[in-house]
Short mmCIF file of C-alpha atoms in Angstrom, two decimals:
data_model
loop_
_atom_site.label_atom_id
_atom_site.label_comp_id
_atom_site.label_asym_id
_atom_site.label_seq_id
_atom_site.Cartn_x
_atom_site.Cartn_y
_atom_site.Cartn_z
CA MET A 1 130.11 92.32 -90.85
CA GLU A 2 130.68 89.98 -87.83
CA LEU A 3 130.02 86.47 -88.17
CA SER A 4 130.36 84.61 -84.72
CA GLY A 5 132.69 87.68 -82.58
CA ARG A 6 134.97 87.45 -86.62
CA VAL A 7 135.20 90.49 -88.45
CA ILE A 8 134.71 90.30 -92.52
CA GLY A 9 135.34 92.93 -94.61
CA TYR A 10 133.89 94.22 -97.84
CA ASP A 11 136.98 93.81 -99.43
CA GLU A 12 137.27 90.02 -98.36
CA LEU A 13 133.68 89.54 -99.09
CA ARG A 14 134.56 90.73 -102.93
CA THR A 15 137.53 88.24 -102.86
CA LEU A 16 135.18 85.28 -101.45
CA LYS A 17 132.52 86.44 -104.61
CA VAL A 18 135.53 86.20 -106.64
CA LEU A 19 136.27 82.38 -105.79
CA ALA A 20 132.74 81.81 -105.59
CA LEU A 21 133.10 82.60 -109.31
CA ALA A 22 135.91 80.96 -110.47
CA GLY A 23 134.46 77.61 -109.14
CA ALA A 24 135.01 77.30 -105.35
CA LEU A 25 131.78 77.22 -104.34
CA ASP A 26 130.68 74.20 -106.04
CA GLY A 27 134.29 72.52 -105.52
CA GLU A 28 137.87 73.16 -105.82
CA ALA A 29 138.94 76.21 -108.02
CA LYS A 30 142.74 76.68 -108.95
CA VAL A 31 143.68 79.93 -108.22
CA SER A 32 147.39 81.87 -108.15
CA CYS A 33 148.07 85.17 -106.21
CA ALA A 34 148.88 86.87 -109.30
CA GLY A 35 145.73 85.56 -111.27
CA LEU A 36 143.56 86.66 -108.10
CA ALA A 37 145.60 89.72 -107.81
CA GLY A 38 144.75 90.66 -111.40
CA LYS A 39 141.27 90.09 -110.88
CA LEU A 40 140.74 92.22 -107.72
CA ASP A 41 143.11 95.14 -109.36
CA VAL A 42 145.43 95.07 -106.13
CA SER A 43 148.92 93.67 -105.48
CA ASN A 44 149.98 90.02 -104.88
CA GLN A 45 150.77 91.03 -101.31
CA THR A 46 147.39 91.80 -100.64
CA ALA A 47 145.59 89.27 -102.58
CA SER A 48 147.77 86.61 -100.49
CA ARG A 49 146.70 88.67 -97.46
CA ARG A 50 143.09 88.01 -98.29
CA LEU A 51 143.12 84.22 -98.99
CA GLN A 52 144.93 83.90 -95.68
CA SER A 53 142.27 85.88 -93.92
CA LEU A 54 139.39 84.05 -95.41
CA GLU A 55 141.22 80.84 -94.47
CA ASP A 56 141.63 82.31 -90.99
CA THR A 57 137.79 83.22 -90.38
CA GLY A 58 136.73 79.88 -91.71
CA MET A 59 135.09 80.71 -95.43
CA ILE A 60 137.92 79.17 -97.44
CA GLU A 61 139.69 75.99 -97.26
CA ARG A 62 143.00 75.74 -99.52
CA GLU A 63 145.90 73.52 -100.02
CA ILE A 64 148.74 75.03 -101.71
CA VAL A 65 150.99 73.61 -104.12
CA SER A 66 153.94 74.28 -106.48
CA ASP A 67 151.52 76.39 -109.51
CA GLY A 68 149.16 77.69 -107.13
CA GLN A 69 146.52 76.95 -104.74
CA TRP A 70 143.35 74.75 -104.77
CA VAL A 71 140.47 76.65 -102.76
CA SER A 72 137.32 75.72 -102.14
CA VAL A 73 134.75 77.91 -100.58
CA THR A 74 133.13 76.60 -96.96
CA ARG A 75 129.32 75.90 -95.88
CA GLU A 76 130.25 78.95 -93.73
CA GLY A 77 131.47 80.81 -96.37
CA GLU A 78 128.64 80.07 -98.78
CA ALA A 79 126.21 81.70 -96.10
CA LEU A 80 127.85 84.73 -96.16
CA LEU A 81 127.48 84.97 -100.01
CA GLN A 82 123.35 83.65 -99.89
CA ARG A 83 122.75 86.53 -97.50
CA GLU A 84 124.96 88.86 -99.36
CA TYR A 85 122.43 87.60 -102.10
CA ALA A 86 119.35 88.55 -100.08
CA HIS A 87 120.87 92.13 -99.45
CA TYR A 88 120.97 92.34 -103.40
CA GLN A 89 116.88 90.91 -103.28
CA ARG A 90 116.05 93.67 -101.26
CA ILE A 91 117.26 96.31 -103.47
CA PHE A 92 116.27 95.00 -106.30
CA GLU A 93 113.18 93.14 -105.94
CA SER A 94 109.78 93.90 -105.09
CA GLN A 95 109.44 91.33 -102.43
CA VAL A 96 111.89 89.97 -100.22
CA GLY A 97 111.95 86.44 -99.16
CA VAL A 98 113.55 82.72 -99.74
CA THR A 99 111.21 79.93 -101.06
CA LEU A 100 112.31 76.48 -99.25
CA THR A 101 111.31 72.96 -100.36
CA GLY A 102 111.58 69.46 -98.65
CA THR A 103 109.28 67.19 -97.00
CA LEU A 104 107.37 66.44 -93.72
CA THR A 105 108.78 64.74 -91.11
CA SER A 106 107.40 64.03 -87.41
CA GLY A 107 110.36 66.28 -85.47
CA MET A 108 111.49 65.76 -81.71
CA HIS A 109 108.29 66.67 -80.35
CA GLU A 110 109.70 69.64 -78.73
CA GLY A 111 108.24 72.28 -79.62
CA GLY A 112 104.63 71.43 -78.66
CA HIS A 113 106.05 72.09 -74.86
CA TYR A 114 107.40 74.92 -75.53
CA ILE A 115 105.32 77.00 -77.53
CA THR A 116 102.83 76.60 -75.44
CA LEU A 117 104.67 78.01 -72.00
CA PRO A 118 102.36 80.92 -71.04
CA GLY A 119 105.58 83.14 -71.49
CA TYR A 120 105.74 82.57 -75.02
CA MET A 121 101.82 82.29 -75.94
CA ARG A 122 101.42 85.69 -75.09
CA GLN A 123 104.14 87.26 -77.01
CA PHE A 124 102.61 85.39 -79.86
CA ASP A 125 99.35 86.01 -79.85
CA ALA A 126 100.24 90.62 -79.23
CA LYS A 127 103.05 89.82 -81.84
CA LEU A 128 101.71 87.18 -84.30
CA GLY A 129 98.09 87.85 -83.82
CA TYR A 130 96.70 84.01 -83.08
CA GLU A 131 98.11 81.46 -80.36
CA PRO A 132 99.53 78.76 -81.91
CA TYR A 133 98.12 75.01 -82.38
CA ALA A 134 100.06 73.18 -79.81
CA GLY A 135 102.61 71.51 -81.96
CA THR A 136 105.51 73.18 -84.87
CA LEU A 137 105.36 71.16 -88.21
CA ASN A 138 108.31 69.72 -89.02
CA VAL A 139 110.05 69.72 -92.48
CA GLU A 140 113.09 68.52 -93.67
CA LEU A 141 115.15 70.88 -96.06
CA ASP A 142 115.87 69.19 -99.27
CA ALA A 143 119.83 70.19 -99.81
CA GLU A 144 119.71 72.88 -102.19
CA SER A 145 117.18 74.84 -99.56
CA VAL A 146 120.27 73.75 -96.44
CA ARG A 147 121.99 76.14 -98.58
CA ALA A 148 119.64 78.77 -99.44
CA ARG A 149 118.03 79.12 -95.69
CA ALA A 150 120.72 81.35 -95.11
CA ARG A 151 119.20 84.19 -96.57
CA MET A 152 116.66 84.27 -93.73
CA ASP A 153 119.31 85.96 -91.76
CA ALA A 154 119.17 88.85 -93.89
CA LEU A 155 115.20 89.34 -93.56
CA ASP A 156 113.74 90.93 -90.20
CA PRO A 157 112.51 88.19 -88.10
CA ILE A 158 109.84 89.24 -85.56
CA GLU A 159 111.42 88.79 -82.03
CA ILE A 160 109.72 86.66 -79.26
CA GLU A 161 111.83 87.80 -76.27
CA GLY A 162 113.41 85.43 -73.64
CA TRP A 163 111.88 84.86 -70.56
CA GLU A 164 112.22 83.36 -66.79
CA ASP A 165 110.26 81.99 -64.23
CA ASP A 166 110.63 80.39 -60.75
CA GLU A 167 112.42 77.18 -62.44
CA ARG A 168 114.78 78.25 -65.49
CA THR A 169 115.40 80.85 -68.25
CA TYR A 170 113.95 80.27 -71.34
CA GLY A 171 115.79 81.89 -74.40
CA PRO A 172 114.44 84.43 -77.53
CA ALA A 173 113.05 82.64 -80.74
CA TYR A 174 112.88 84.54 -84.15
CA CYS A 175 109.15 84.59 -86.01
CA TYR A 176 109.26 84.38 -89.89
CA PRO A 177 106.25 85.06 -91.88
CA ALA A 178 105.43 82.17 -93.99
CA THR A 179 103.21 80.80 -96.81
CA ILE A 180 103.26 77.17 -97.25
CA GLU A 181 102.14 74.81 -100.68
CA PHE A 182 100.86 71.97 -99.13
CA GLU A 183 99.80 69.23 -102.18
CA THR A 184 96.36 69.81 -101.44
CA GLY A 185 96.20 73.71 -100.74
CA THR A 186 98.06 76.44 -99.85
CA TYR A 187 98.06 77.98 -96.55
CA ASP A 188 99.07 81.36 -95.72
CA SER A 189 98.74 82.19 -92.01
CA ALA A 190 102.05 80.40 -91.07
CA HIS A 191 105.69 81.18 -89.23
CA VAL A 192 108.45 80.01 -89.40
CA ILE A 193 110.14 79.75 -85.86
CA ALA A 194 113.86 79.61 -84.78
CA PRO A 195 114.39 79.27 -81.66
CA GLU A 196 118.06 80.98 -80.50
CA ARG A 197 119.07 77.73 -78.63
CA THR A 198 117.85 74.66 -80.68
CA HIS A 199 118.88 70.82 -80.96
CA HIS A 200 117.96 70.77 -84.91
CA ASP A 201 120.20 70.47 -87.82
CA ASP A 202 120.57 73.23 -90.70
CA ASP A 203 118.42 70.90 -92.76
CA GLN A 204 115.21 71.22 -89.97
CA LEU A 205 113.03 73.96 -90.48
CA GLU A 206 110.01 74.44 -87.58
CA LEU A 207 106.92 76.31 -88.36
CA ILE A 208 103.83 77.13 -86.18
CA ALA A 209 100.19 78.59 -87.06
CA PRO A 210 96.87 78.75 -85.51
CA GLU A 211 95.54 75.29 -86.30
CA LYS A 212 96.98 72.32 -86.92
CA LEU A 213 97.85 71.58 -90.23
CA ARG A 214 98.19 68.28 -90.59
CA ALA A 215 94.93 67.26 -89.88
CA ARG A 216 93.72 71.05 -92.59
CA PHE A 217 95.67 69.62 -95.47
CA ASP A 218 95.59 65.58 -94.49
CA ALA A 219 99.40 65.70 -94.86
CA ASP A 220 101.24 63.73 -93.40
CA ASP A 221 105.47 62.44 -93.33
CA GLY A 222 107.04 61.97 -96.54
CA ASP A 223 104.59 64.77 -98.25
CA HIS A 224 106.36 67.57 -100.15
CA LEU A 225 106.06 70.86 -99.22
CA THR A 226 107.16 74.05 -100.01
CA ILE A 227 107.49 77.08 -98.10
CA HIS A 228 107.66 80.57 -99.36
CA VAL A 229 109.64 83.03 -96.39
CA HIS A 230 109.06 86.42 -96.36
CA GLU A 231 108.97 89.54 -94.26
#
């Protein structure tokens, strides 16, 4: 598989799984090439090369010490494992998706402008079956959901194609069907929207819907939300 132009082979992915199981996902794990080689059933030299490859591609960080090395899985490495988890979910479970939690926030008030532009609005109507309310619902994800969010990459999104007018070019966006659980009720007809180019960090999630959800559910900043993202 290729991530940001860097190729991660299945041998490296298997090695990353072994390191995570050894405790390198939630902190540093002490490993030796000999011990890793035994778990992978490969030579010490091969185990060493795989560690080097994972370090070169940013999947792990490590510190060499006299009797081995301390290894930790990076945020990018964890995202790769989360996507792998989602693929296995697709194989073994009847419903593919991820559940995220967080709190309602005001966001940066940019989404409402962009989603109402005609090049996007026509596609929302055709592909989602509705024209969104002129504003996005912004959620600040909790730490665990920031980690789990990478599983969305294994889902098949609805693509909203980029377009251009006389003034500029607008990038594509990807929509994922979502059910939102508010403190006062549940809404089934929303979509997570993920623009290809965004100023948001990974802890910010934007949703669109055919109506103003804050008003319908009497929701305000700080309210806790649960979002079930699926295909």
